[in-house]
Coordinates of C-alpha atoms in Angstrom, one line a residue:
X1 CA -20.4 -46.2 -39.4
X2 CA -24.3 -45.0 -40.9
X3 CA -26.5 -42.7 -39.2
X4 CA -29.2 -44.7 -37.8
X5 CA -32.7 -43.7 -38.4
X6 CA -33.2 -42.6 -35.3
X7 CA -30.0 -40.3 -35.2
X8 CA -31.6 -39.4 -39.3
X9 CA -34.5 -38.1 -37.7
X10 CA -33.2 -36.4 -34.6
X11 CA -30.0 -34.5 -37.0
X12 CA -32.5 -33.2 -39.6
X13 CA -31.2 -30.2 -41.2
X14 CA -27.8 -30.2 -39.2
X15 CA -24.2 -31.1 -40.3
X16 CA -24.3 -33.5 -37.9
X17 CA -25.5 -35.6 -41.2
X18 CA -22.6 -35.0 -42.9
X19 CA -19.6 -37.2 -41.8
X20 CA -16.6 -35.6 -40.8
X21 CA -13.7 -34.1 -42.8
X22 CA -11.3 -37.0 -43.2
X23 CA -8.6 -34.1 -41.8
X24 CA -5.5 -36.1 -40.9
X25 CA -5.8 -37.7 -44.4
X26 CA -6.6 -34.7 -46.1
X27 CA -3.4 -32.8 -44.3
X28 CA -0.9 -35.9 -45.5
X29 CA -2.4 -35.8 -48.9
X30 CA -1.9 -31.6 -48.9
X31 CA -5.3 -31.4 -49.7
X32 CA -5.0 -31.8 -53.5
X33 CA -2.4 -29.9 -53.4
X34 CA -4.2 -26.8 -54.5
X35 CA -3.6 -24.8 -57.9
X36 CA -4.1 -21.3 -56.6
X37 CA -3.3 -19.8 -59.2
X38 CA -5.3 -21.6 -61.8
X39 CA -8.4 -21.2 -59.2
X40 CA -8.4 -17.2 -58.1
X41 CA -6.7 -17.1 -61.5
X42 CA -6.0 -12.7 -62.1
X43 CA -7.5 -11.2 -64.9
X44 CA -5.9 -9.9 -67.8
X45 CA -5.2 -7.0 -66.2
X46 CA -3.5 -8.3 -63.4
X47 CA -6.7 -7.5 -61.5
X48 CA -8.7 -10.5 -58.7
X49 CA -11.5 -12.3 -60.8
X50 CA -13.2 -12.1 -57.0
X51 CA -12.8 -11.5 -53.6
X52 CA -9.4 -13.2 -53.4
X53 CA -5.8 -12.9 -55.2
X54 CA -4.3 -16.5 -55.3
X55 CA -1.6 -15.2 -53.0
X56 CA -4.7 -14.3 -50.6
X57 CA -6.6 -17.4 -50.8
X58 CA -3.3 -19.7 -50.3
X59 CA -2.6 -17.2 -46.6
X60 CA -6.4 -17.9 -45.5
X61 CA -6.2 -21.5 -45.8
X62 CA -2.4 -21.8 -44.5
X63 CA -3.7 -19.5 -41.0
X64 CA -7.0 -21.4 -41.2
X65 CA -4.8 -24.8 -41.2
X66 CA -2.2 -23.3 -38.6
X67 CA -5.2 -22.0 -36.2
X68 CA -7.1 -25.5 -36.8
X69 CA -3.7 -27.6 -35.7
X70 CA -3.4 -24.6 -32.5
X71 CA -6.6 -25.4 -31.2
X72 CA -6.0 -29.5 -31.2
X73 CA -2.9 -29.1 -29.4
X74 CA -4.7 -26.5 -27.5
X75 CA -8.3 -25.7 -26.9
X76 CA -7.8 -22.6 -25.6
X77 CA -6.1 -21.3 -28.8
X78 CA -9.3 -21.1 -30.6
X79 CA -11.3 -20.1 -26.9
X80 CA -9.6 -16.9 -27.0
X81 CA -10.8 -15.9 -30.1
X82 CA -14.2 -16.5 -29.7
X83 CA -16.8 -14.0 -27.6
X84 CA -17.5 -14.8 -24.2
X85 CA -21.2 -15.7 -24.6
X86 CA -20.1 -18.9 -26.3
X87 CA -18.1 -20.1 -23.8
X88 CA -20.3 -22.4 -21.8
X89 CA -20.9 -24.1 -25.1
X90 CA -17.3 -24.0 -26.5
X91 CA -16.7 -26.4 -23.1
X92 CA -18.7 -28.8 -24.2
X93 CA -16.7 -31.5 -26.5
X94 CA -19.8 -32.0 -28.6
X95 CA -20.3 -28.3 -29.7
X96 CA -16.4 -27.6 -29.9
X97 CA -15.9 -30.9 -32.1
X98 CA -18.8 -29.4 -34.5
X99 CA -17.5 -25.7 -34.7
X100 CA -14.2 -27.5 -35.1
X101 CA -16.1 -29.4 -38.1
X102 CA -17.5 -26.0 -39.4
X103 CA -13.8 -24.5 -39.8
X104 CA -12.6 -27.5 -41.2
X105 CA -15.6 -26.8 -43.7
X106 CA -14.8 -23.8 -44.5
X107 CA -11.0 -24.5 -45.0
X108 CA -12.4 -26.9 -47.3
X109 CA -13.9 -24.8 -49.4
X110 CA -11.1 -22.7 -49.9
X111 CA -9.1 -25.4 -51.3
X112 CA -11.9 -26.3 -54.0
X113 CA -11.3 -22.9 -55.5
X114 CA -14.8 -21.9 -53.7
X115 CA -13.4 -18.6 -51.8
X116 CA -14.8 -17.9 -48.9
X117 CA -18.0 -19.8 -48.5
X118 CA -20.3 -20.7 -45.3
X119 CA -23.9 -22.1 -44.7
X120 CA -24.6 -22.3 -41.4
X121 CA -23.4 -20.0 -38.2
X122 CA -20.9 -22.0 -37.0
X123 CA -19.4 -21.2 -40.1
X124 CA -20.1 -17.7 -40.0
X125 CA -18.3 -17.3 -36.4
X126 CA -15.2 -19.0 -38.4
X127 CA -14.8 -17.1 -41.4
X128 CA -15.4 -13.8 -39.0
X129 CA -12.4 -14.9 -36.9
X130 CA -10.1 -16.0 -40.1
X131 CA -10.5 -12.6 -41.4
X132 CA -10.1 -10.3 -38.7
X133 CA -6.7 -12.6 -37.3
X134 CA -5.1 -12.0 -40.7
X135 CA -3.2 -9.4 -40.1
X136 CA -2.1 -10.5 -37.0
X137 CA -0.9 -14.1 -38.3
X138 CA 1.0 -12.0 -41.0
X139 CA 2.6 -13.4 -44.2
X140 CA 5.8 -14.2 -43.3
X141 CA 4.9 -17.8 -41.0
X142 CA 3.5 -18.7 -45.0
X143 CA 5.6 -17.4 -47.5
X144 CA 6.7 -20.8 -49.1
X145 CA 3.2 -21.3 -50.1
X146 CA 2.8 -18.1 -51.6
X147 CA 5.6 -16.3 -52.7
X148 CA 5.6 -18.2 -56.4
X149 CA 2.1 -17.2 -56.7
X150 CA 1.6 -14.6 -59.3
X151 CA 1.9 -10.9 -57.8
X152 CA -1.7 -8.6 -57.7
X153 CA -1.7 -5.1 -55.9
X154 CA -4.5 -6.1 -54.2
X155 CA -2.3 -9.0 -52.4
X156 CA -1.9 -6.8 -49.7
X157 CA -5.7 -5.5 -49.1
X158 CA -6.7 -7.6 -45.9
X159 CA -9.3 -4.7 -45.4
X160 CA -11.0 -5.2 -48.4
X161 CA -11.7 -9.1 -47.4
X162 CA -12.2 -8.1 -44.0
X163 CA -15.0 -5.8 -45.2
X164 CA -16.5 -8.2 -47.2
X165 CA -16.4 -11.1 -44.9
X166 CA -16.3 -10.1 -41.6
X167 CA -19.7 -10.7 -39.8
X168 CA -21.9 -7.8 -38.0
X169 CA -23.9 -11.0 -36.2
X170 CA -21.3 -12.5 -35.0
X171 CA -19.1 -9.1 -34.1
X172 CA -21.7 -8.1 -32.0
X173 CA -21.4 -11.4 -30.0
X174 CA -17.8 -9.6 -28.8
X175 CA -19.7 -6.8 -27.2
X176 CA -22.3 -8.9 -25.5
X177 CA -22.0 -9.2 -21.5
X178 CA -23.3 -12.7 -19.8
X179 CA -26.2 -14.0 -22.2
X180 CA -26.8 -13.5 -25.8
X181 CA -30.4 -12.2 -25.9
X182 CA -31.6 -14.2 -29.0
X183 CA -29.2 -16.7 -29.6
X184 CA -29.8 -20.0 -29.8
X185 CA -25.8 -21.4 -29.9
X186 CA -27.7 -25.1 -30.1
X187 CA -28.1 -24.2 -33.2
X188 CA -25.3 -23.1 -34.7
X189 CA -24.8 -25.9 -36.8
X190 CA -28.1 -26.1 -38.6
X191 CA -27.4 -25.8 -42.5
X192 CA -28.8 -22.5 -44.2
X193 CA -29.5 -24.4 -47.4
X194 CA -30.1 -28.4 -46.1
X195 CA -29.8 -29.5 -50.4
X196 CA -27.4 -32.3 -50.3
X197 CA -25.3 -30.8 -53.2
X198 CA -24.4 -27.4 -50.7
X199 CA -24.6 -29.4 -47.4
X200 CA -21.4 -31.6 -49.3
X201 CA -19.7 -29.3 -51.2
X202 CA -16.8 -28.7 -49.3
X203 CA -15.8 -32.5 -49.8
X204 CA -13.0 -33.1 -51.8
X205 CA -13.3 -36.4 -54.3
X206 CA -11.8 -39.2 -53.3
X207 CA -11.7 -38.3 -49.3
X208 CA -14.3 -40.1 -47.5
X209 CA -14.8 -39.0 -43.7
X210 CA -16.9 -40.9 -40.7
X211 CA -19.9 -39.4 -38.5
X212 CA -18.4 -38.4 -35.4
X213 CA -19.5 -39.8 -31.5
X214 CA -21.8 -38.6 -29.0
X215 CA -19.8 -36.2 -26.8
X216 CA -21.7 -34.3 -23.9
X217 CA -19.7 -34.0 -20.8
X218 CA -18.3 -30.5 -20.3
X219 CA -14.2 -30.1 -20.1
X220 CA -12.4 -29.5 -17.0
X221 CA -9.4 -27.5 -18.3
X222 CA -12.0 -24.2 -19.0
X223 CA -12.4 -22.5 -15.7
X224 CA -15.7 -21.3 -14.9
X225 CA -16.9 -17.3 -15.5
X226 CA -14.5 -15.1 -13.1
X227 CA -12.2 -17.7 -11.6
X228 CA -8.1 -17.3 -12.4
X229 CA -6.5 -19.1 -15.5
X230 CA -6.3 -16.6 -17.9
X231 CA -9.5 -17.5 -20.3
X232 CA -11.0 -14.9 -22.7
X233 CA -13.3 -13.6 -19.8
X234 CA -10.0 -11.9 -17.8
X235 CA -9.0 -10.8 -21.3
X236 CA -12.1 -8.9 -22.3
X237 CA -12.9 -7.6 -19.1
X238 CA -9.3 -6.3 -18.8
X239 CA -10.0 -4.5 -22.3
X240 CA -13.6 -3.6 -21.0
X241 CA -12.4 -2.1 -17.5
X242 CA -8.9 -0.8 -18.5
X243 CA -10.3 2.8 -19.6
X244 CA -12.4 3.3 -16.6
X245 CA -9.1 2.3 -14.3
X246 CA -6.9 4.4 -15.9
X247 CA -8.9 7.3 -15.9
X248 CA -10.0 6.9 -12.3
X249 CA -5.8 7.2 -11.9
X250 CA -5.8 10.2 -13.9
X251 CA -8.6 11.9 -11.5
X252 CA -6.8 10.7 -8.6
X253 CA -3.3 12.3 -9.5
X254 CA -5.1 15.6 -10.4
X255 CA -6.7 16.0 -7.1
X256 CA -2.7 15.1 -5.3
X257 CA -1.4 17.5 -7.3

């Protein structure tokens, strides 16, 4: 269904313009089914063109599709991998389903042969999480994909994309306590370069998506800050507080001794 004018005016500069990925069609389709090898093609050398070996861009978007399919069987999948100012909004289906649109985006964009690409922040908190999980999703879960891929040295570097990709803005986020002094999280979905030709060009030919609903109410399975159900707020603060506890143990068990 069209945007209205109303809904025009009021999504100005947003991706909230742009329908939503076709994803279940993409998925069936494999997406193209993706040349890797003829996109990050190696040089004559055997060295990347870029950023990315083919064998690395075919693992990001195989964990970016695995962590995508985690989360819709599973909000929380993606909720404890994101810092624990965003978590009020992450509740709210509206701002999930468009930093759910924003990976997708990204994903996307990988499969075009684009590497790793992102215009807005949503897309930045993405990217940041798909680079610093890869090591922990390892290569084995994908190795079909992969493995007749042609070979580069580089193929094992995850630090070298990790340096490259790997956001100081939206790292910080992880170290924040309660509010984010300065961020407006509204707003993550505002497009860096509103052009029509960037704010589409994750779109694969031939796969037309539809604008996605209104969706405001907040979710009941996220319990709020400090109650019990395991959420990413006991995890950090378990991180946060373990040193202090442990050395406060130490101190005691000197002065028994």
């Amino acid at each position: 269904m069209p945007l209205s004018e109303r809904q025009m005016t009021r999504y100005a500069g947003t991706y909230r313009l742009v329908a939503k990925a076709p994803w279940e069609t993409l998925k069936a389709a494999d997406f193209g089914r993706p040349d890797w090898g003829a996109m990050y093609a190696l040089k004559p050398n055997g060295q990347p063109n870029g950023l990315l070996t083919p064998r690395q861009a075919c693992k990001l978007f195989s964990d970016a599709c695995f962590m995508l399919d985690k989360t819709e069987e599973n909000p929380r999948f993606l909720l404890e991998k994101m810092p624990d100012c965003t978590r009020k909004f992450y509740k709210k289906k509206q701002w999930r389903s468009q930093l759910l649109e924003a990976a997708r985006r990204v994903t996307m964009r990988l499969s075009k042969g684009m590497g790793i690409s992102t215009n807005c922040p949503g897309e930045d908190m993405f990217v940041h999480i798909l680079v610093t999980s890869a090591f922990e999703l390892g290569w084995n879960r994908c190795r079909d994909q992969w493995e007749a891929l042609e070979e580069c040295d580089k193929d094992r570097d995850l630090n070298r994309i990790v340096r490259a990709c790997a956001h100081e803005e939206m790292a910080s986020l992880f170290r924040v306590e309660g509010v984010a002094p300065g961020v407006n999280f509204k707003e993550w979905f505002k497009a860096n370069d509103t052009s029509d030709k960037v704010m589409h060009n994750h779109e694969l030919e031939g796969f037309v998506g539809e604008h996605e609903e209104d969706h405001g109410e907040d979710d009941q399975w996220l319990p709020a800050r400090g109650a019990g159900g395991g959420g990413s707020g006991l995890l950090n603060k378990l991180c946060r507080y373990g040193g202090a506890v442990l050395a406060l143990l130490s101190v005691r068990r000197a002065g028994n001794h």
